[in-house]
Amino acid sequence: MLYKGLPETTIADKIIKLRYTHNLRQEDLADLLNMHCSTIEGWEVHNVMPKPISIDKICKLFILPYNYFHEYYKIYFNNPSEKIKVWKIKNKLTYGQLSKLLGITHSCVGRLLNNKINLSYTMYVELKKLEAF
């Protein structure tokens, strides 16, 4: 394979490699994903982390698992609130304690655990450090 040796260290590397492997320009990928070309450029050139919905589109387009890009996306799309609830109970944490650990409000913890808000990358990083995932 012509592009087998391309790096896959970062999300940007992986998107570039996918494009090259499928003979796509940034404009072509943008069209396939129904996005603006500057979005693709942001991912590839400026290392902007794609939003989960964008990764979902890419994974469906290229038939890839979410964790190909990063574990965060796999967790994001696989009911993280249940994993957090189990971890919270196992560690006997109150909403207040969890809010302090994550640096979010008490009500935000409630919304997170009740699927009213999504897991942000920042929350993922903190929970990963705490070995919740």
PDB file of C-alpha atoms in Angstrom:
ATOM      1  CA  MET A   1       0.000   0.000   0.000  1.00  0.00           C
ATOM      2  CA  LEU A   2       1.374   3.360  -1.071  1.00  0.00           C
ATOM      3  CA  TYR A   3       0.526   5.227   2.167  1.00  0.00           C
ATOM      4  CA  LYS A   4       1.201   2.424   4.652  1.00  0.00           C
ATOM      5  CA  GLY A   5       4.259   4.221   6.039  1.00  0.00           C
ATOM      6  CA  LEU A   6       2.428   7.445   6.890  1.00  0.00           C
ATOM      7  CA  PRO A   7       2.345   8.216  10.621  1.00  0.00           C
ATOM      8  CA  GLU A   8      -0.786   7.651  12.683  1.00  0.00           C
ATOM      9  CA  THR A   9       0.365   9.345  15.862  1.00  0.00           C
ATOM     10  CA  THR A  10      -2.222  12.112  16.032  1.00  0.00           C
ATOM     11  CA  ILE A  11      -5.822  12.477  14.969  1.00  0.00           C
ATOM     12  CA  ALA A  12      -4.566  14.824  12.248  1.00  0.00           C
ATOM     13  CA  ASP A  13      -2.188  12.124  10.971  1.00  0.00           C
ATOM     14  CA  LYS A  14      -5.014   9.613  10.851  1.00  0.00           C
ATOM     15  CA  ILE A  15      -7.339  11.921   8.936  1.00  0.00           C
ATOM     16  CA  ILE A  16      -4.594  12.786   6.451  1.00  0.00           C
ATOM     17  CA  LYS A  17      -3.771   9.114   5.969  1.00  0.00           C
ATOM     18  CA  LEU A  18      -7.448   8.290   5.392  1.00  0.00           C
ATOM     19  CA  ARG A  19      -7.701  11.030   2.804  1.00  0.00           C
ATOM     20  CA  TYR A  20      -4.571   9.941   0.973  1.00  0.00           C
ATOM     21  CA  THR A  21      -5.514   6.264   1.104  1.00  0.00           C
ATOM     22  CA  HIS A  22      -8.893   7.077  -0.450  1.00  0.00           C
ATOM     23  CA  ASN A  23      -7.418   9.576  -2.911  1.00  0.00           C
ATOM     24  CA  LEU A  24      -9.361  12.495  -1.459  1.00  0.00           C
ATOM     25  CA  ARG A  25      -8.458  16.158  -1.282  1.00  0.00           C
ATOM     26  CA  GLN A  26      -9.517  18.188   1.751  1.00  0.00           C
ATOM     27  CA  GLU A  27     -12.332  19.618  -0.365  1.00  0.00           C
ATOM     28  CA  ASP A  28     -13.537  16.113  -1.284  1.00  0.00           C
ATOM     29  CA  LEU A  29     -13.630  14.969   2.332  1.00  0.00           C
ATOM     30  CA  ALA A  30     -15.393  18.174   3.335  1.00  0.00           C
ATOM     31  CA  ASP A  31     -18.047  17.522   0.688  1.00  0.00           C
ATOM     32  CA  LEU A  32     -18.523  13.914   1.798  1.00  0.00           C
ATOM     33  CA  LEU A  33     -18.953  15.023   5.404  1.00  0.00           C
ATOM     34  CA  ASN A  34     -21.094  18.046   4.480  1.00  0.00           C
ATOM     35  CA  MET A  35     -18.610  20.392   6.135  1.00  0.00           C
ATOM     36  CA  HIS A  36     -16.533  23.375   5.154  1.00  0.00           C
ATOM     37  CA  CYS A  37     -13.002  22.760   3.897  1.00  0.00           C
ATOM     38  CA  SER A  38     -11.616  24.999   6.643  1.00  0.00           C
ATOM     39  CA  THR A  39     -12.885  22.461   9.191  1.00  0.00           C
ATOM     40  CA  ILE A  40     -10.785  19.717   7.616  1.00  0.00           C
ATOM     41  CA  GLU A  41      -7.826  22.100   7.454  1.00  0.00           C
ATOM     42  CA  GLY A  42      -8.264  22.885  11.153  1.00  0.00           C
ATOM     43  CA  TRP A  43      -8.052  19.197  12.022  1.00  0.00           C
ATOM     44  CA  GLU A  44      -5.084  18.470   9.780  1.00  0.00           C
ATOM     45  CA  VAL A  45      -3.006  21.636   9.929  1.00  0.00           C
ATOM     46  CA  HIS A  46      -3.863  23.186  13.286  1.00  0.00           C
ATOM     47  CA  ASN A  47      -4.513  19.950  15.233  1.00  0.00           C
ATOM     48  CA  VAL A  48      -8.020  21.023  16.221  1.00  0.00           C
ATOM     49  CA  MET A  49      -9.712  18.071  17.881  1.00  0.00           C
ATOM     50  CA  PRO A  50     -12.790  17.078  15.859  1.00  0.00           C
ATOM     51  CA  LYS A  51     -16.158  17.224  17.563  1.00  0.00           C
ATOM     52  CA  PRO A  52     -17.625  13.812  18.331  1.00  0.00           C
ATOM     53  CA  ILE A  53     -20.333  14.239  15.676  1.00  0.00           C
ATOM     54  CA  SER A  54     -17.604  14.785  13.070  1.00  0.00           C
ATOM     55  CA  ILE A  55     -15.750  11.648  14.171  1.00  0.00           C
ATOM     56  CA  ASP A  56     -19.046   9.771  13.995  1.00  0.00           C
ATOM     57  CA  LYS A  57     -19.453  10.856  10.358  1.00  0.00           C
ATOM     58  CA  ILE A  58     -15.866   9.891   9.499  1.00  0.00           C
ATOM     59  CA  CYS A  59     -16.161   6.504  11.208  1.00  0.00           C
ATOM     60  CA  LYS A  60     -19.389   5.736   9.370  1.00  0.00           C
ATOM     61  CA  LEU A  61     -17.955   6.913   6.047  1.00  0.00           C
ATOM     62  CA  PHE A  62     -14.780   4.805   6.327  1.00  0.00           C
ATOM     63  CA  ILE A  63     -16.258   2.010   8.497  1.00  0.00           C
ATOM     64  CA  LEU A  64     -13.896   2.552  11.404  1.00  0.00           C
ATOM     65  CA  PRO A  65     -14.249   2.062  15.170  1.00  0.00           C
ATOM     66  CA  TYR A  66     -14.381   5.255  17.230  1.00  0.00           C
ATOM     67  CA  ASN A  67     -11.257   4.390  19.175  1.00  0.00           C
ATOM     68  CA  TYR A  68      -9.223   4.457  15.947  1.00  0.00           C
ATOM     69  CA  PHE A  69      -9.045   8.204  16.510  1.00  0.00           C
ATOM     70  CA  HIS A  70      -8.996   8.332  20.303  1.00  0.00           C
ATOM     71  CA  GLU A  71     -10.418   6.431  23.276  1.00  0.00           C
ATOM     72  CA  TYR A  72     -12.456   9.529  24.167  1.00  0.00           C
ATOM     73  CA  TYR A  73     -14.698   9.016  21.148  1.00  0.00           C
ATOM     74  CA  LYS A  74     -15.287   5.355  21.973  1.00  0.00           C
ATOM     75  CA  ILE A  75     -16.305   6.287  25.504  1.00  0.00           C
ATOM     76  CA  TYR A  76     -18.358   9.280  24.314  1.00  0.00           C
ATOM     77  CA  PHE A  77     -20.516   7.069  22.076  1.00  0.00           C
ATOM     78  CA  ASN A  78     -20.873   4.203  24.562  1.00  0.00           C
ATOM     79  CA  ASN A  79     -22.941   5.643  27.407  1.00  0.00           C
ATOM     80  CA  PRO A  80     -20.244   7.236  29.563  1.00  0.00           C
ATOM     81  CA  SER A  81     -22.766   8.314  32.194  1.00  0.00           C
ATOM     82  CA  GLU A  82     -23.336   4.694  33.211  1.00  0.00           C
ATOM     83  CA  LYS A  83     -19.597   4.085  33.575  1.00  0.00           C
ATOM     84  CA  ILE A  84     -19.266   7.285  35.620  1.00  0.00           C
ATOM     85  CA  LYS A  85     -22.224   6.310  37.840  1.00  0.00           C
ATOM     86  CA  VAL A  86     -20.704   2.890  38.547  1.00  0.00           C
ATOM     87  CA  TRP A  87     -17.322   4.455  39.307  1.00  0.00           C
ATOM     88  CA  LYS A  88     -18.950   7.139  41.527  1.00  0.00           C
ATOM     89  CA  ILE A  89     -20.800   4.498  43.550  1.00  0.00           C
ATOM     90  CA  LYS A  90     -17.732   2.247  43.788  1.00  0.00           C
ATOM     91  CA  ASN A  91     -15.737   5.167  45.196  1.00  0.00           C
ATOM     92  CA  LYS A  92     -18.590   6.334  47.447  1.00  0.00           C
ATOM     93  CA  LEU A  93     -18.492   9.858  46.031  1.00  0.00           C
ATOM     94  CA  THR A  94     -21.188  12.455  46.510  1.00  0.00           C
ATOM     95  CA  TYR A  95     -22.277  14.779  43.721  1.00  0.00           C
ATOM     96  CA  GLY A  96     -20.361  17.538  45.515  1.00  0.00           C
ATOM     97  CA  GLN A  97     -17.170  15.526  45.686  1.00  0.00           C
ATOM     98  CA  LEU A  98     -17.447  14.536  42.038  1.00  0.00           C
ATOM     99  CA  SER A  99     -18.104  18.131  41.020  1.00  0.00           C
ATOM    100  CA  LYS A 100     -14.909  19.230  42.788  1.00  0.00           C
ATOM    101  CA  LEU A 101     -12.886  16.459  41.135  1.00  0.00           C
ATOM    102  CA  LEU A 102     -14.143  17.426  37.678  1.00  0.00           C
ATOM    103  CA  GLY A 103     -14.154  21.172  38.233  1.00  0.00           C
ATOM    104  CA  ILE A 104     -17.833  21.476  37.319  1.00  0.00           C
ATOM    105  CA  THR A 105     -20.917  22.498  39.251  1.00  0.00           C
ATOM    106  CA  HIS A 106     -23.042  20.136  41.303  1.00  0.00           C
ATOM    107  CA  SER A 107     -25.945  20.575  38.871  1.00  0.00           C
ATOM    108  CA  CYS A 108     -23.630  19.888  35.931  1.00  0.00           C
ATOM    109  CA  VAL A 109     -22.702  16.544  37.519  1.00  0.00           C
ATOM    110  CA  GLY A 110     -26.394  15.723  37.770  1.00  0.00           C
ATOM    111  CA  ARG A 111     -26.961  16.614  34.126  1.00  0.00           C
ATOM    112  CA  LEU A 112     -23.931  14.559  33.072  1.00  0.00           C
ATOM    113  CA  LEU A 113     -25.080  11.492  35.013  1.00  0.00           C
ATOM    114  CA  ASN A 114     -28.606  11.841  33.629  1.00  0.00           C
ATOM    115  CA  ASN A 115     -27.479  12.220  30.000  1.00  0.00           C
ATOM    116  CA  LYS A 116     -28.630  15.846  29.792  1.00  0.00           C
ATOM    117  CA  ILE A 117     -25.146  16.979  28.755  1.00  0.00           C
ATOM    118  CA  ASN A 118     -22.396  15.108  26.948  1.00  0.00           C
ATOM    119  CA  LEU A 119     -19.001  14.139  28.259  1.00  0.00           C
ATOM    120  CA  SER A 120     -16.516  16.839  27.292  1.00  0.00           C
ATOM    121  CA  TYR A 121     -12.925  16.029  26.496  1.00  0.00           C
ATOM    122  CA  THR A 122     -11.826  17.957  29.596  1.00  0.00           C
ATOM    123  CA  MET A 123     -14.098  15.854  31.811  1.00  0.00           C
ATOM    124  CA  TYR A 124     -12.848  12.706  30.065  1.00  0.00           C
ATOM    125  CA  VAL A 125      -9.226  13.656  30.831  1.00  0.00           C
ATOM    126  CA  GLU A 126      -9.991  14.208  34.523  1.00  0.00           C
ATOM    127  CA  LEU A 127     -11.982  10.977  34.805  1.00  0.00           C
ATOM    128  CA  LYS A 128      -9.220   9.078  32.993  1.00  0.00           C
ATOM    129  CA  LYS A 129      -6.679  10.383  35.534  1.00  0.00           C
ATOM    130  CA  LEU A 130      -8.996   9.183  38.297  1.00  0.00           C
ATOM    131  CA  GLU A 131      -9.211   5.776  36.580  1.00  0.00           C
ATOM    132  CA  ALA A 132     -12.956   5.977  35.989  1.00  0.00           C
ATOM    133  CA  PHE A 133     -12.374   4.623  32.479  1.00  0.00           C
TER     134      PHE A 133
END
